[in-house]
Short mmCIF file of C-alpha atoms and ligand atoms in Angstrom, two decimals:
data_model
loop_
_atom_site.label_atom_id
_atom_site.label_comp_id
_atom_site.label_asym_id
_atom_site.label_seq_id
_atom_site.Cartn_x
_atom_site.Cartn_y
_atom_site.Cartn_z
CA VAL A 541 4.25 17.39 2.24
CA ARG A 542 1.23 15.80 3.94
CA MET A 543 -1.70 18.19 4.11
CA ILE A 544 -5.43 18.70 3.71
CA LEU A 545 -7.24 21.61 2.07
CA MET A 546 -10.63 22.45 3.55
CA GLY A 547 -13.20 25.05 2.61
CA PRO A 548 -16.75 25.44 1.27
CA PRO A 549 -17.76 24.75 -2.35
CA GLY A 550 -16.02 27.31 -4.55
CA ALA A 551 -13.42 28.34 -1.95
CA GLY A 552 -10.64 27.47 -4.41
CA LYS A 553 -9.43 24.02 -3.29
CA GLY A 554 -9.31 22.63 -6.82
CA THR A 555 -7.72 25.84 -8.14
CA GLN A 556 -4.82 25.90 -5.67
CA ALA A 557 -4.19 22.15 -5.18
CA PRO A 558 -2.59 21.47 -8.61
CA LYS A 559 -0.06 24.25 -7.91
CA LEU A 560 0.80 22.66 -4.56
CA LYS A 561 1.13 19.29 -6.26
CA GLU A 562 3.63 20.77 -8.70
CA LYS A 563 5.57 22.57 -5.98
CA PHE A 564 5.90 19.51 -3.74
CA SER A 565 5.91 16.72 -6.38
CA CYS A 566 3.25 14.84 -4.49
CA CYS A 567 -0.24 13.55 -5.28
CA HIS A 568 -3.46 15.59 -5.31
CA LEU A 569 -6.38 13.44 -4.19
CA ALA A 570 -9.83 14.99 -4.66
CA THR A 571 -12.70 12.74 -3.63
CA GLY A 572 -15.12 14.84 -5.72
CA ASP A 573 -13.01 14.25 -8.85
CA MET A 574 -12.79 10.52 -8.10
CA LEU A 575 -16.55 10.30 -7.68
CA ARG A 576 -17.18 12.27 -10.89
CA SER A 577 -14.96 9.84 -12.76
CA GLN A 578 -17.16 6.97 -11.49
CA VAL A 579 -20.23 8.93 -12.60
CA ALA A 580 -18.73 9.43 -16.08
CA LYS A 581 -18.03 5.69 -16.37
CA LYS A 582 -21.59 4.93 -15.22
CA THR A 583 -20.41 2.36 -12.67
CA PRO A 584 -22.95 1.22 -10.03
CA LEU A 585 -21.16 3.41 -7.49
CA GLY A 586 -21.22 6.31 -9.97
CA ARG A 587 -24.98 6.01 -10.53
CA GLU A 588 -25.63 6.00 -6.78
CA ALA A 589 -23.19 8.86 -6.13
CA LYS A 590 -24.62 11.09 -8.88
CA LYS A 591 -28.02 11.31 -7.18
CA ILE A 592 -26.43 12.30 -3.88
CA MET A 593 -23.99 14.79 -5.42
CA ASP A 594 -26.67 16.53 -7.51
CA GLN A 595 -28.68 16.98 -4.31
CA GLY A 596 -25.71 18.42 -2.44
CA GLY A 597 -25.51 15.58 0.10
CA LEU A 598 -22.54 13.45 1.14
CA VAL A 599 -21.61 10.04 -0.21
CA SER A 600 -21.11 7.43 2.54
CA ASP A 601 -18.01 7.64 4.72
CA GLU A 602 -17.06 4.01 3.95
CA ILE A 603 -16.94 4.64 0.20
CA VAL A 604 -14.75 7.74 0.29
CA ILE A 605 -12.47 6.36 3.03
CA GLY A 606 -11.94 3.25 0.88
CA MET A 607 -11.07 5.40 -2.16
CA ILE A 608 -8.54 7.50 -0.24
CA LYS A 609 -6.95 4.46 1.42
CA ALA A 610 -6.50 2.72 -1.93
CA GLU A 611 -4.92 5.80 -3.54
CA LEU A 612 -2.55 6.47 -0.64
CA GLU A 613 -1.37 2.87 -0.85
CA GLN A 614 -1.19 2.44 -4.61
CA ASN A 615 -0.66 5.81 -6.30
CA SER A 616 3.10 6.16 -6.76
CA GLU A 617 2.84 9.98 -6.81
CA CYS A 618 1.79 9.80 -3.16
CA LYS A 619 5.27 8.61 -2.21
CA GLY A 620 6.24 12.29 -2.32
CA GLY A 621 3.40 13.22 0.04
CA PHE A 622 -0.21 14.20 -0.57
CA ILE A 623 -2.70 17.03 -0.77
CA LEU A 624 -6.23 15.96 0.13
CA ASP A 625 -8.98 18.13 -1.40
CA GLY A 626 -12.57 17.60 -0.26
CA PHE A 627 -11.58 14.89 2.24
CA PRO A 628 -12.09 14.53 5.19
CA ARG A 629 -15.58 16.03 5.17
CA THR A 630 -17.01 14.46 8.34
CA VAL A 631 -15.47 13.94 11.75
CA VAL A 632 -15.64 10.18 11.16
CA GLN A 633 -13.55 10.59 7.98
CA ALA A 634 -11.02 12.71 9.90
CA GLN A 635 -10.70 10.11 12.64
CA ARG A 636 -10.25 7.30 10.14
CA LEU A 637 -7.62 9.30 8.25
CA ASP A 638 -5.72 9.91 11.48
CA ALA A 639 -5.77 6.19 12.27
CA MET A 640 -4.58 5.33 8.75
CA LEU A 641 -1.67 7.78 8.90
CA THR A 642 -0.66 6.89 12.46
CA ASP A 643 -0.40 3.24 11.34
CA LYS A 644 2.07 4.32 8.66
CA ASP A 645 3.90 6.75 10.95
CA GLN A 646 3.04 9.54 8.46
CA LYS A 647 1.14 12.09 10.49
CA LEU A 648 -0.56 15.05 8.87
CA GLN A 649 1.54 18.26 8.87
CA HIS A 650 -0.96 20.94 7.77
CA ALA A 651 -4.74 21.34 7.82
CA VAL A 652 -5.46 24.50 5.83
CA GLU A 653 -8.88 26.13 5.78
CA LEU A 654 -9.72 28.40 2.83
CA GLN A 655 -11.98 30.94 4.53
CA ILE A 656 -14.63 32.85 2.58
CA ASP A 657 -18.16 34.12 3.15
CA ASP A 658 -20.98 32.16 1.53
CA GLY A 659 -22.17 35.24 -0.37
CA LEU A 660 -19.10 35.23 -2.63
CA LEU A 661 -19.54 31.61 -3.67
CA VAL A 662 -22.62 31.80 -5.91
CA SER A 663 -20.86 33.68 -8.70
CA ARG A 664 -17.78 31.47 -8.47
CA ILE A 665 -19.81 28.26 -8.70
CA THR A 666 -22.30 29.30 -11.37
CA GLY A 667 -19.48 30.62 -13.61
CA ARG A 668 -17.21 27.59 -13.29
CA LEU A 669 -16.18 25.52 -16.32
CA VAL A 670 -14.32 22.24 -15.90
CA HIS A 671 -12.23 19.89 -17.99
CA PRO A 672 -13.60 16.54 -16.78
CA ALA A 673 -10.60 14.35 -17.64
CA SER A 674 -8.03 16.41 -15.70
CA GLY A 675 -10.23 18.14 -13.12
CA ARG A 676 -8.84 21.53 -14.25
CA SER A 677 -11.26 24.34 -13.58
CA TYR A 678 -11.79 27.73 -15.14
CA HIS A 679 -14.25 30.56 -14.65
CA LYS A 680 -16.21 32.40 -17.32
CA VAL A 681 -15.19 35.78 -15.83
CA PHE A 682 -12.52 35.30 -13.14
CA ASN A 683 -10.30 32.78 -14.96
CA PRO A 684 -11.41 32.34 -18.57
CA PRO A 685 -9.83 29.67 -20.80
CA LYS A 686 -7.62 30.95 -23.64
CA GLN A 687 -10.01 29.61 -26.29
CA ASN A 688 -13.75 29.83 -25.87
CA MET A 689 -15.03 26.80 -23.89
CA THR A 690 -11.96 24.59 -24.42
CA ASP A 691 -9.22 23.33 -22.09
CA ASP A 692 -5.92 25.26 -22.40
CA VAL A 693 -3.81 22.07 -22.32
CA THR A 694 -5.76 19.53 -24.39
CA GLY A 695 -8.14 21.72 -26.40
CA GLU A 696 -10.99 19.45 -25.32
CA PRO A 697 -14.42 20.90 -24.48
CA LEU A 698 -15.18 22.32 -21.05
CA ILE A 699 -18.44 21.54 -19.28
CA GLN A 700 -20.48 22.78 -16.34
CA ARG A 701 -20.79 20.40 -13.36
CA SER A 702 -24.35 19.17 -12.85
CA ASP A 703 -24.22 20.32 -9.20
CA ASP A 704 -23.07 23.83 -10.13
CA ASN A 705 -26.40 25.63 -10.00
CA ALA A 706 -27.71 28.02 -7.36
CA GLU A 707 -30.20 25.50 -5.96
CA ALA A 708 -27.73 22.63 -5.46
CA LEU A 709 -25.15 25.07 -4.10
CA LYS A 710 -27.56 26.12 -1.35
CA LYS A 711 -27.79 22.50 -0.23
CA ARG A 712 -24.03 21.95 -0.52
CA LEU A 713 -23.50 24.95 1.77
CA VAL A 714 -25.98 23.62 4.34
CA THR A 715 -24.16 20.26 4.24
CA TYR A 716 -20.84 22.05 4.62
CA HIS A 717 -21.90 24.04 7.68
CA GLU A 718 -23.59 21.05 9.33
CA GLN A 719 -21.15 18.24 8.62
CA THR A 720 -17.80 19.69 7.54
CA ALA A 721 -17.45 22.76 9.77
CA PRO A 722 -16.97 20.38 12.77
CA VAL A 723 -13.96 18.92 10.92
CA VAL A 724 -12.39 22.39 11.00
CA GLY A 725 -12.95 22.43 14.78
CA TYR A 726 -11.40 18.97 15.00
CA TYR A 727 -8.15 20.17 13.42
CA GLN A 728 -8.14 23.50 15.29
CA LYS A 729 -7.63 21.46 18.43
CA THR A 730 -4.55 19.69 17.03
CA GLY A 731 -2.21 22.61 16.39
CA ILE A 732 -1.77 21.91 12.65
CA TRP A 733 -4.73 24.09 11.56
CA LYS A 734 -4.23 27.36 9.66
CA GLY A 735 -6.89 29.60 8.14
CA ILE A 736 -6.23 31.77 5.12
CA ASP A 737 -8.31 34.44 3.38
CA ALA A 738 -9.72 32.82 0.22
CA SER A 739 -11.76 35.83 -0.91
CA GLN A 740 -8.79 37.50 -2.62
CA GLU A 741 -7.78 36.89 -6.25
CA PRO A 742 -6.13 33.50 -6.97
CA GLY A 743 -2.52 34.80 -7.05
CA HIS A 744 -2.98 36.43 -3.67
CA VAL A 745 -4.50 33.26 -2.19
CA TRP A 746 -1.49 31.32 -3.52
CA LYS A 747 0.91 33.68 -1.70
CA SER A 748 -1.03 33.24 1.54
CA LEU A 749 -0.89 29.48 1.06
CA LEU A 750 2.89 29.57 0.69
CA GLY A 751 3.05 31.34 4.05
CA VAL A 752 1.71 28.15 5.64
CA PHE A 753 5.05 26.44 4.96
CA ASP A 754 7.17 29.15 6.59
CA ASP A 755 7.72 26.86 9.55
CA GLY A 756 9.94 24.77 7.26
CA LYS A 757 7.85 21.59 7.19
P1 AP5 B 690 -16.25 18.43 -4.50
O1 AP5 B 690 -15.87 18.18 -5.89
O2 AP5 B 690 -15.23 18.29 -3.44
O3 AP5 B 690 -16.97 19.83 -4.44
P2 AP5 B 690 -16.98 21.01 -3.36
O4 AP5 B 690 -16.42 20.73 -2.02
O5 AP5 B 690 -18.37 21.50 -3.38
O6 AP5 B 690 -15.93 21.99 -3.86
P3 AP5 B 690 -15.81 22.61 -5.28
O7 AP5 B 690 -15.08 21.69 -6.18
O8 AP5 B 690 -17.14 23.13 -5.74
O9 AP5 B 690 -14.95 23.90 -4.90
P4 AP5 B 690 -13.40 24.20 -4.98
O10 AP5 B 690 -13.02 24.74 -3.64
O11 AP5 B 690 -12.59 23.08 -5.51
O12 AP5 B 690 -13.45 25.42 -6.00
P5 AP5 B 690 -12.61 25.71 -7.34
O13 AP5 B 690 -11.15 25.84 -7.02
O14 AP5 B 690 -13.00 24.77 -8.43
O15 AP5 B 690 -17.44 17.44 -4.09
C1 AP5 B 690 -18.58 17.28 -4.91
C2 AP5 B 690 -19.55 16.31 -4.24
O16 AP5 B 690 -18.97 15.01 -4.11
C3 AP5 B 690 -19.98 16.66 -2.81
O17 AP5 B 690 -21.05 17.58 -2.82
C4 AP5 B 690 -20.35 15.29 -2.25
O18 AP5 B 690 -21.62 14.89 -2.67
C5 AP5 B 690 -19.34 14.37 -2.89
N1 AP5 B 690 -18.12 14.21 -2.06
C6 AP5 B 690 -16.86 14.64 -2.36
N2 AP5 B 690 -16.00 14.35 -1.38
C7 AP5 B 690 -16.72 13.71 -0.42
C8 AP5 B 690 -16.39 13.18 0.86
N3 AP5 B 690 -15.14 13.26 1.36
N4 AP5 B 690 -17.37 12.59 1.58
C9 AP5 B 690 -18.63 12.49 1.10
N5 AP5 B 690 -19.02 12.97 -0.10
C10 AP5 B 690 -18.06 13.59 -0.86
O19 AP5 B 690 -13.16 27.17 -7.68
C11 AP5 B 690 -14.52 27.41 -8.00
C12 AP5 B 690 -14.63 28.46 -9.10
O20 AP5 B 690 -14.14 29.71 -8.63
C13 AP5 B 690 -13.81 28.13 -10.35
O21 AP5 B 690 -14.52 28.58 -11.47
C14 AP5 B 690 -12.53 28.96 -10.17
O22 AP5 B 690 -11.95 29.33 -11.41
C15 AP5 B 690 -13.02 30.16 -9.39
N6 AP5 B 690 -12.03 30.66 -8.42
C16 AP5 B 690 -11.18 29.92 -7.66
N7 AP5 B 690 -10.44 30.73 -6.86
C17 AP5 B 690 -10.84 32.00 -7.12
C18 AP5 B 690 -10.47 33.28 -6.60
N8 AP5 B 690 -9.51 33.39 -5.65
N9 AP5 B 690 -11.10 34.38 -7.08
C19 AP5 B 690 -12.06 34.26 -8.05
N10 AP5 B 690 -12.45 33.07 -8.58
C20 AP5 B 690 -11.87 31.95 -8.12
ZN1 ZN B 691 -13.08 21.13 -6.21
#
């Protein structure tokens, strides 16, 4: 499958994408996860990105486009298709992705928007716990780990993202509505857009997501 998952912070992109990856045996590329791995390694890019991410802004288009291009070309899991999570986030990124895929004759099949009101996102974001190495996420109340504060698979400690506080979330939402909402409009014009209700519990959202593939693609 070749698809993108859009939606505001906390909509459930990172919760649903690993299940899609398993179903379709493809790659899951999350630009946020890639950037956080640079931050963890304290690379020059990571240091620069951390400031921007903690303030809820966007890292430059050139940097994230370069990261996605490299993964699509080199990550062998992407031979089976891809799920993009958190990319594209600006109209420029969407246009560049289109150009990249047209060159390869691998056009996008689905652009799925996880739709949810901002008011529901504060509790999701402030309760999130993540396993940094894998990107797996949990929630203190809605999806607690089996053991207190440790990853179900590796047993390693879970942490809170430094941008997961009410203040940074406010800025991330402003950025989303200003810069990423137009990307939704961009795909609505193409005929591959579908919106699904992301306010329901995770199992219900998963069922709605599966409905996207009813057209057999
Ligand atoms: P990124 O990591 O992409 O963050 P985001 O878009 O803000 O999205 P989140 O990861 O917060 O939300 P999610 O939808 O994945 O939610 P999740 O499934 O975890 O980006 C971070 C930063 O990096 C950006 O701010 C920017 O600075 C930079 N960046 C990244 N990509 C970029 C790009 N392309 N261009 C420029 N800059 C870029 O769920 C959240 C919580 O809710 C979890 O605790 C989960 O357990 C829980 N939950 C999930 N689903 C449900 C449900 N149905 N019911 C109840 N709880 C649920
Ligand atoms: Zn995410």
